[in-house]
PDB file of C-alpha atoms in Angstrom:
ATOM      1  CA  UNK A   1      44.206  16.776  -7.297  1.00  0.00           C
ATOM      2  CA  UNK A   2      44.809  14.969  -4.012  1.00  0.00           C
ATOM      3  CA  UNK A   3      42.694  16.145  -1.119  1.00  0.00           C
ATOM      4  CA  UNK A   4      44.657  18.506   1.091  1.00  0.00           C
ATOM      5  CA  UNK A   5      45.032  17.372   4.697  1.00  0.00           C
ATOM      6  CA  UNK A   6      44.261  19.569   7.692  1.00  0.00           C
ATOM      7  CA  UNK A   7      46.857  20.281  10.370  1.00  0.00           C
ATOM      8  CA  UNK A   8      45.014  17.976  12.775  1.00  0.00           C
ATOM      9  CA  UNK A   9      45.115  15.115  10.262  1.00  0.00           C
ATOM     10  CA  UNK A  10      48.801  15.618   9.481  1.00  0.00           C
ATOM     11  CA  UNK A  11      49.948  15.706  13.086  1.00  0.00           C
ATOM     12  CA  UNK A  12      47.641  12.906  14.181  1.00  0.00           C
ATOM     13  CA  UNK A  13      49.373  10.787  11.526  1.00  0.00           C
ATOM     14  CA  UNK A  14      52.897  11.927  12.405  1.00  0.00           C
ATOM     15  CA  UNK A  15      52.374  11.505  16.138  1.00  0.00           C
ATOM     16  CA  UNK A  16      55.548  10.898  18.106  1.00  0.00           C
ATOM     17  CA  UNK A  17      57.610  10.792  14.919  1.00  0.00           C
ATOM     18  CA  UNK A  18      57.354  14.590  14.804  1.00  0.00           C
ATOM     19  CA  UNK A  19      59.346  14.800  18.032  1.00  0.00           C
ATOM     20  CA  UNK A  20      62.023  12.517  16.574  1.00  0.00           C
ATOM     21  CA  UNK A  21      62.489  14.892  13.636  1.00  0.00           C
ATOM     22  CA  UNK A  22      61.779  18.317  15.160  1.00  0.00           C
ATOM     23  CA  UNK A  23      62.381  17.877  18.880  1.00  0.00           C
ATOM     24  CA  UNK A  24      65.930  19.244  18.737  1.00  0.00           C
ATOM     25  CA  UNK A  25      65.689  22.341  16.542  1.00  0.00           C
ATOM     26  CA  UNK A  26      68.608  24.433  17.884  1.00  0.00           C
ATOM     27  CA  UNK A  27      66.877  27.788  17.389  1.00  0.00           C
ATOM     28  CA  UNK A  28      63.772  26.610  19.247  1.00  0.00           C
ATOM     29  CA  UNK A  29      65.733  25.297  22.212  1.00  0.00           C
ATOM     30  CA  UNK A  30      67.724  28.531  22.333  1.00  0.00           C
ATOM     31  CA  UNK A  31      64.499  30.579  22.293  1.00  0.00           C
ATOM     32  CA  UNK A  32      62.878  28.528  25.056  1.00  0.00           C
ATOM     33  CA  UNK A  33      65.955  28.780  27.260  1.00  0.00           C
ATOM     34  CA  UNK A  34      66.147  32.541  26.615  1.00  0.00           C
ATOM     35  CA  UNK A  35      62.546  32.826  27.761  1.00  0.00           C
ATOM     36  CA  UNK A  36      62.988  30.603  30.810  1.00  0.00           C
ATOM     37  CA  UNK A  37      65.857  32.776  32.049  1.00  0.00           C
ATOM     38  CA  UNK A  38      63.532  35.793  32.132  1.00  0.00           C
ATOM     39  CA  UNK A  39      60.477  34.283  33.784  1.00  0.00           C
ATOM     40  CA  UNK A  40      59.984  33.948  37.544  1.00  0.00           C
ATOM     41  CA  UNK A  41      58.933  30.640  39.052  1.00  0.00           C
ATOM     42  CA  UNK A  42      55.196  30.225  38.753  1.00  0.00           C
ATOM     43  CA  UNK A  43      54.981  32.286  35.563  1.00  0.00           C
ATOM     44  CA  UNK A  44      51.919  31.412  33.479  1.00  0.00           C
ATOM     45  CA  UNK A  45      52.897  30.335  29.958  1.00  0.00           C
ATOM     46  CA  UNK A  46      50.736  29.361  26.994  1.00  0.00           C
ATOM     47  CA  UNK A  47      52.391  27.034  24.456  1.00  0.00           C
ATOM     48  CA  UNK A  48      50.466  27.299  21.165  1.00  0.00           C
ATOM     49  CA  UNK A  49      50.980  24.246  18.975  1.00  0.00           C
ATOM     50  CA  UNK A  50      52.474  22.322  21.884  1.00  0.00           C
ATOM     51  CA  UNK A  51      52.977  19.073  19.964  1.00  0.00           C
ATOM     52  CA  UNK A  52      54.354  16.249  22.109  1.00  0.00           C
ATOM     53  CA  UNK A  53      55.299  18.717  24.849  1.00  0.00           C
ATOM     54  CA  UNK A  54      58.964  18.534  23.969  1.00  0.00           C
ATOM     55  CA  UNK A  55      61.059  20.558  23.971  1.00  0.00           C
ATOM     56  CA  UNK A  56      59.034  23.659  24.882  1.00  0.00           C
ATOM     57  CA  UNK A  57      56.615  22.696  27.654  1.00  0.00           C
ATOM     58  CA  UNK A  58      59.067  20.233  29.170  1.00  0.00           C
ATOM     59  CA  UNK A  59      61.867  22.784  29.508  1.00  0.00           C
ATOM     60  CA  UNK A  60      59.552  25.482  30.861  1.00  0.00           C
ATOM     61  CA  UNK A  61      58.021  23.164  33.462  1.00  0.00           C
ATOM     62  CA  UNK A  62      61.530  22.238  34.596  1.00  0.00           C
ATOM     63  CA  UNK A  63      62.194  25.977  34.970  1.00  0.00           C
ATOM     64  CA  UNK A  64      59.244  26.250  37.371  1.00  0.00           C
ATOM     65  CA  UNK A  65      56.622  27.689  35.017  1.00  0.00           C
ATOM     66  CA  UNK A  66      52.913  26.852  34.995  1.00  0.00           C
ATOM     67  CA  UNK A  67      52.422  25.746  31.395  1.00  0.00           C
ATOM     68  CA  UNK A  68      49.240  25.277  29.384  1.00  0.00           C
ATOM     69  CA  UNK A  69      49.652  23.722  25.946  1.00  0.00           C
ATOM     70  CA  UNK A  70      47.099  23.741  23.140  1.00  0.00           C
ATOM     71  CA  UNK A  71      47.239  21.747  19.914  1.00  0.00           C
ATOM     72  CA  UNK A  72      44.744  20.828  17.182  1.00  0.00           C
ATOM     73  CA  UNK A  73      45.968  17.216  17.135  1.00  0.00           C
ATOM     74  CA  UNK A  74      44.400  14.761  19.595  1.00  0.00           C
ATOM     75  CA  UNK A  75      47.385  12.431  19.149  1.00  0.00           C
ATOM     76  CA  UNK A  76      49.809  15.217  20.060  1.00  0.00           C
ATOM     77  CA  UNK A  77      47.813  16.172  23.152  1.00  0.00           C
ATOM     78  CA  UNK A  78      47.738  12.563  24.323  1.00  0.00           C
ATOM     79  CA  UNK A  79      51.501  12.240  23.831  1.00  0.00           C
ATOM     80  CA  UNK A  80      52.186  15.526  25.622  1.00  0.00           C
ATOM     81  CA  UNK A  81      50.104  14.555  28.644  1.00  0.00           C
ATOM     82  CA  UNK A  82      52.170  11.392  29.100  1.00  0.00           C
ATOM     83  CA  UNK A  83      55.531  13.071  28.438  1.00  0.00           C
ATOM     84  CA  UNK A  84      55.069  16.256  30.469  1.00  0.00           C
ATOM     85  CA  UNK A  85      52.665  15.509  33.341  1.00  0.00           C
ATOM     86  CA  UNK A  86      53.630  18.763  35.033  1.00  0.00           C
ATOM     87  CA  UNK A  87      51.845  20.816  32.360  1.00  0.00           C
ATOM     88  CA  UNK A  88      48.218  21.024  31.274  1.00  0.00           C
ATOM     89  CA  UNK A  89      47.329  20.200  27.668  1.00  0.00           C
ATOM     90  CA  UNK A  90      44.088  20.516  25.743  1.00  0.00           C
ATOM     91  CA  UNK A  91      42.964  20.008  22.182  1.00  0.00           C
ATOM     92  CA  UNK A  92      42.197  23.466  20.832  1.00  0.00           C
ATOM     93  CA  UNK A  93      42.680  25.645  17.759  1.00  0.00           C
ATOM     94  CA  UNK A  94      44.466  28.990  18.113  1.00  0.00           C
ATOM     95  CA  UNK A  95      41.849  30.502  15.781  1.00  0.00           C
ATOM     96  CA  UNK A  96      39.028  29.833  18.261  1.00  0.00           C
ATOM     97  CA  UNK A  97      40.747  29.315  21.633  1.00  0.00           C
ATOM     98  CA  UNK A  98      39.627  31.543  24.501  1.00  0.00           C
ATOM     99  CA  UNK A  99      42.015  31.804  27.467  1.00  0.00           C
ATOM    100  CA  UNK A 100      40.354  31.223  30.835  1.00  0.00           C
ATOM    101  CA  UNK A 101      40.015  34.319  32.970  1.00  0.00           C
ATOM    102  CA  UNK A 102      41.389  37.843  32.549  1.00  0.00           C
ATOM    103  CA  UNK A 103      44.945  39.049  32.915  1.00  0.00           C
ATOM    104  CA  UNK A 104      46.713  37.270  30.103  1.00  0.00           C
ATOM    105  CA  UNK A 105      49.868  35.171  30.252  1.00  0.00           C
ATOM    106  CA  UNK A 106      53.366  36.023  31.408  1.00  0.00           C
ATOM    107  CA  UNK A 107      54.555  34.473  28.142  1.00  0.00           C
ATOM    108  CA  UNK A 108      53.103  32.982  24.964  1.00  0.00           C
ATOM    109  CA  UNK A 109      55.115  30.587  22.779  1.00  0.00           C
ATOM    110  CA  UNK A 110      54.268  29.849  19.156  1.00  0.00           C
ATOM    111  CA  UNK A 111      56.602  27.362  17.481  1.00  0.00           C
ATOM    112  CA  UNK A 112      55.413  26.614  13.930  1.00  0.00           C
ATOM    113  CA  UNK A 113      51.629  26.191  14.491  1.00  0.00           C
ATOM    114  CA  UNK A 114      50.384  28.694  11.895  1.00  0.00           C
ATOM    115  CA  UNK A 115      51.549  27.292   8.574  1.00  0.00           C
ATOM    116  CA  UNK A 116      48.668  24.971   7.600  1.00  0.00           C
ATOM    117  CA  UNK A 117      46.029  27.711   7.380  1.00  0.00           C
ATOM    118  CA  UNK A 118      45.093  30.609   5.106  1.00  0.00           C
ATOM    119  CA  UNK A 119      47.114  33.838   5.141  1.00  0.00           C
ATOM    120  CA  UNK A 120      44.365  35.995   6.717  1.00  0.00           C
ATOM    121  CA  UNK A 121      44.079  33.361   9.449  1.00  0.00           C
ATOM    122  CA  UNK A 122      47.821  33.587  10.073  1.00  0.00           C
ATOM    123  CA  UNK A 123      47.510  37.358  10.527  1.00  0.00           C
ATOM    124  CA  UNK A 124      44.470  37.003  12.793  1.00  0.00           C
ATOM    125  CA  UNK A 125      46.190  34.335  14.901  1.00  0.00           C
ATOM    126  CA  UNK A 126      49.175  36.634  15.417  1.00  0.00           C
ATOM    127  CA  UNK A 127      46.850  39.346  16.686  1.00  0.00           C
ATOM    128  CA  UNK A 128      45.037  36.919  19.004  1.00  0.00           C
ATOM    129  CA  UNK A 129      48.257  35.573  20.506  1.00  0.00           C
ATOM    130  CA  UNK A 130      49.698  39.056  20.977  1.00  0.00           C
ATOM    131  CA  UNK A 131      46.546  40.075  22.847  1.00  0.00           C
ATOM    132  CA  UNK A 132      47.089  37.244  25.344  1.00  0.00           C
ATOM    133  CA  UNK A 133      50.474  38.587  26.489  1.00  0.00           C
ATOM    134  CA  UNK A 134      50.163  40.446  29.785  1.00  0.00           C
ATOM    135  CA  UNK A 135      51.932  43.778  30.336  1.00  0.00           C
ATOM    136  CA  UNK A 136      55.609  43.028  30.909  1.00  0.00           C
ATOM    137  CA  UNK A 137      55.163  39.564  29.373  1.00  0.00           C
ATOM    138  CA  UNK A 138      56.956  37.903  26.478  1.00  0.00           C
ATOM    139  CA  UNK A 139      56.012  36.449  23.104  1.00  0.00           C
ATOM    140  CA  UNK A 140      58.356  34.016  21.348  1.00  0.00           C
ATOM    141  CA  UNK A 141      57.543  33.020  17.767  1.00  0.00           C
ATOM    142  CA  UNK A 142      59.055  30.638  15.231  1.00  0.00           C
ATOM    143  CA  UNK A 143      57.747  30.052  11.719  1.00  0.00           C
ATOM    144  CA  UNK A 144      58.772  29.543   8.102  1.00  0.00           C
ATOM    145  CA  UNK A 145      58.617  33.075   6.665  1.00  0.00           C
ATOM    146  CA  UNK A 146      57.479  34.097   3.197  1.00  0.00           C
ATOM    147  CA  UNK A 147      54.714  36.022   1.465  1.00  0.00           C
ATOM    148  CA  UNK A 148      52.854  32.797   0.709  1.00  0.00           C
ATOM    149  CA  UNK A 149      49.132  32.171   0.381  1.00  0.00           C
ATOM    150  CA  UNK A 150      47.466  28.865  -0.427  1.00  0.00           C
ATOM    151  CA  UNK A 151      50.557  27.027  -1.664  1.00  0.00           C
ATOM    152  CA  UNK A 152      49.955  23.312  -2.238  1.00  0.00           C
ATOM    153  CA  UNK A 153      52.967  21.233  -1.201  1.00  0.00           C
ATOM    154  CA  UNK A 154      53.834  17.781   0.076  1.00  0.00           C
ATOM    155  CA  UNK A 155      55.319  17.917   3.570  1.00  0.00           C
ATOM    156  CA  UNK A 156      56.557  14.828   5.364  1.00  0.00           C
ATOM    157  CA  UNK A 157      54.630  12.726   2.856  1.00  0.00           C
ATOM    158  CA  UNK A 158      51.345  14.613   3.390  1.00  0.00           C
ATOM    159  CA  UNK A 159      49.593  16.904   0.882  1.00  0.00           C
ATOM    160  CA  UNK A 160      48.936  20.224   2.607  1.00  0.00           C
ATOM    161  CA  UNK A 161      48.137  23.822   1.740  1.00  0.00           C
ATOM    162  CA  UNK A 162      50.386  26.309   3.508  1.00  0.00           C
ATOM    163  CA  UNK A 163      50.510  30.067   3.997  1.00  0.00           C
ATOM    164  CA  UNK A 164      52.786  32.487   5.793  1.00  0.00           C
ATOM    165  CA  UNK A 165      53.841  36.118   6.053  1.00  0.00           C
ATOM    166  CA  UNK A 166      57.174  37.682   5.182  1.00  0.00           C
ATOM    167  CA  UNK A 167      59.692  38.439   7.904  1.00  0.00           C
ATOM    168  CA  UNK A 168      58.980  42.160   7.531  1.00  0.00           C
ATOM    169  CA  UNK A 169      55.232  41.609   7.826  1.00  0.00           C
ATOM    170  CA  UNK A 170      55.625  39.505  10.966  1.00  0.00           C
ATOM    171  CA  UNK A 171      57.694  42.255  12.571  1.00  0.00           C
ATOM    172  CA  UNK A 172      55.276  44.970  11.473  1.00  0.00           C
ATOM    173  CA  UNK A 173      52.256  43.151  12.818  1.00  0.00           C
ATOM    174  CA  UNK A 174      53.843  42.340  16.162  1.00  0.00           C
ATOM    175  CA  UNK A 175      54.684  46.021  16.617  1.00  0.00           C
ATOM    176  CA  UNK A 176      51.182  47.043  15.521  1.00  0.00           C
ATOM    177  CA  UNK A 177      49.738  44.757  18.209  1.00  0.00           C
ATOM    178  CA  UNK A 178      51.718  46.493  20.945  1.00  0.00           C
ATOM    179  CA  UNK A 179      54.753  44.224  21.201  1.00  0.00           C
ATOM    180  CA  UNK A 180      58.355  45.389  21.158  1.00  0.00           C
ATOM    181  CA  UNK A 181      60.515  43.060  19.047  1.00  0.00           C
ATOM    182  CA  UNK A 182      63.708  42.584  21.027  1.00  0.00           C
ATOM    183  CA  UNK A 183      65.462  40.264  18.592  1.00  0.00           C
ATOM    184  CA  UNK A 184      64.848  38.311  15.394  1.00  0.00           C
ATOM    185  CA  UNK A 185      66.917  36.092  13.150  1.00  0.00           C
ATOM    186  CA  UNK A 186      66.588  33.356  10.550  1.00  0.00           C
ATOM    187  CA  UNK A 187      68.292  29.969  10.544  1.00  0.00           C
ATOM    188  CA  UNK A 188      68.264  26.943   8.272  1.00  0.00           C
ATOM    189  CA  UNK A 189      67.225  23.537   9.609  1.00  0.00           C
ATOM    190  CA  UNK A 190      67.013  20.171   7.868  1.00  0.00           C
ATOM    191  CA  UNK A 191      65.179  17.298   9.575  1.00  0.00           C
ATOM    192  CA  UNK A 192      66.844  13.898   9.489  1.00  0.00           C
ATOM    193  CA  UNK A 193      64.354  12.514   7.001  1.00  0.00           C
ATOM    194  CA  UNK A 194      64.770  11.874   3.252  1.00  0.00           C
ATOM    195  CA  UNK A 195      61.272  13.251   2.581  1.00  0.00           C
ATOM    196  CA  UNK A 196      62.040  16.606   4.179  1.00  0.00           C
ATOM    197  CA  UNK A 197      64.067  19.380   2.620  1.00  0.00           C
ATOM    198  CA  UNK A 198      65.825  22.224   4.438  1.00  0.00           C
ATOM    199  CA  UNK A 199      63.597  24.871   6.019  1.00  0.00           C
ATOM    200  CA  UNK A 200      64.293  28.520   6.753  1.00  0.00           C
ATOM    201  CA  UNK A 201      63.078  29.356  10.240  1.00  0.00           C
ATOM    202  CA  UNK A 202      62.299  32.837  11.537  1.00  0.00           C
ATOM    203  CA  UNK A 203      62.649  33.370  15.288  1.00  0.00           C
ATOM    204  CA  UNK A 204      61.203  36.478  16.972  1.00  0.00           C
ATOM    205  CA  UNK A 205      61.585  37.438  20.620  1.00  0.00           C
ATOM    206  CA  UNK A 206      59.151  40.151  21.705  1.00  0.00           C
ATOM    207  CA  UNK A 207      57.805  41.775  24.847  1.00  0.00           C
ATOM    208  CA  UNK A 208      54.761  43.796  25.793  1.00  0.00           C
ATOM    209  CA  UNK A 209      55.910  46.875  27.719  1.00  0.00           C
ATOM    210  CA  UNK A 210      54.724  47.103  31.301  1.00  0.00           C
ATOM    211  CA  UNK A 211      51.869  49.496  31.934  1.00  0.00           C
ATOM    212  CA  UNK A 212      53.069  53.066  32.147  1.00  0.00           C
ATOM    213  CA  UNK A 213      52.732  54.600  35.584  1.00  0.00           C
ATOM    214  CA  UNK A 214      50.774  57.824  35.428  1.00  0.00           C
ATOM    215  CA  UNK A 215      52.849  60.585  36.979  1.00  0.00           C
ATOM    216  CA  UNK A 216      51.099  62.899  39.448  1.00  0.00           C
ATOM    217  CA  UNK A 217      50.274  66.378  38.260  1.00  0.00           C
ATOM    218  CA  UNK A 218      53.263  68.645  38.827  1.00  0.00           C
ATOM    219  CA  UNK A 219      53.046  71.094  41.699  1.00  0.00           C
ATOM    220  CA  UNK A 220      52.036  74.603  40.581  1.00  0.00           C
ATOM    221  CA  UNK A 221      55.025  76.805  39.945  1.00  0.00           C
ATOM    222  CA  UNK A 222      55.346  80.076  41.759  1.00  0.00           C
ATOM    223  CA  UNK A 223      54.218  83.003  39.714  1.00  0.00           C
ATOM    224  CA  UNK A 224      51.404  85.480  39.335  1.00  0.00           C
ATOM    225  CA  UNK A 225      48.385  83.951  41.002  1.00  0.00           C
ATOM    226  CA  UNK A 226      50.329  80.827  42.048  1.00  0.00           C
ATOM    227  CA  UNK A 227      52.432  82.067  44.948  1.00  0.00           C
ATOM    228  CA  UNK A 228      51.799  81.480  48.638  1.00  0.00           C
ATOM    229  CA  UNK A 229      48.416  82.743  49.669  1.00  0.00           C
ATOM    230  CA  UNK A 230      47.106  82.823  46.103  1.00  0.00           C
ATOM    231  CA  UNK A 231      43.410  82.132  45.876  1.00  0.00           C
ATOM    232  CA  UNK A 232      42.182  78.746  44.523  1.00  0.00           C
ATOM    233  CA  UNK A 233      38.824  77.758  43.187  1.00  0.00           C
ATOM    234  CA  UNK A 234      36.686  77.129  46.231  1.00  0.00           C
ATOM    235  CA  UNK A 235      39.360  78.604  48.508  1.00  0.00           C
TER     236      UNK A 235
END
């Protein structure tokens, strides 16, 4: 059997060609623009699997957001730094990344970074990313759904092992991690490459509710022992 390639190896090899094939996925652009419309200028956004920086980081920077992108591929990070100088990019793995400082992000984006890993790692990465969303913040996800674990395939000419979760399991886990799913849908996309077949993409838009404001204790109602002049402990 051919040796399976890691995500870093695959995307280092693809480099800028990935942007040529996947830089104009309609559902991704729609999701990024939906997010940008809801974020104030200066919003802190984490782009997980940032690739070449386009379209996600580029569009969010243009909308006035402060964007940090992480990607396992050194080649992708180098390309993103040259393409989107207004954002910050670093080589990092979502499975081990630790955000700097407390407070979380106003939004976290995850466009297709979880496929070349094992299924338990996919589930754990979802939990990690959800935990980085600040109260009132948003989480936008895109992936190829399916109850798949350890499937050996050839993708874009590279032998890889992929895993994913079903649509229902993605939705269940997002809710379990405190996010409200506002919208989800699937769409088919076929890259302009003879080696690539059509893909079914799942898009999820979610939000973490803002912290509930604790209401003050209600005033005592009038009644026996509660009327004017009634005694109080220590009174």
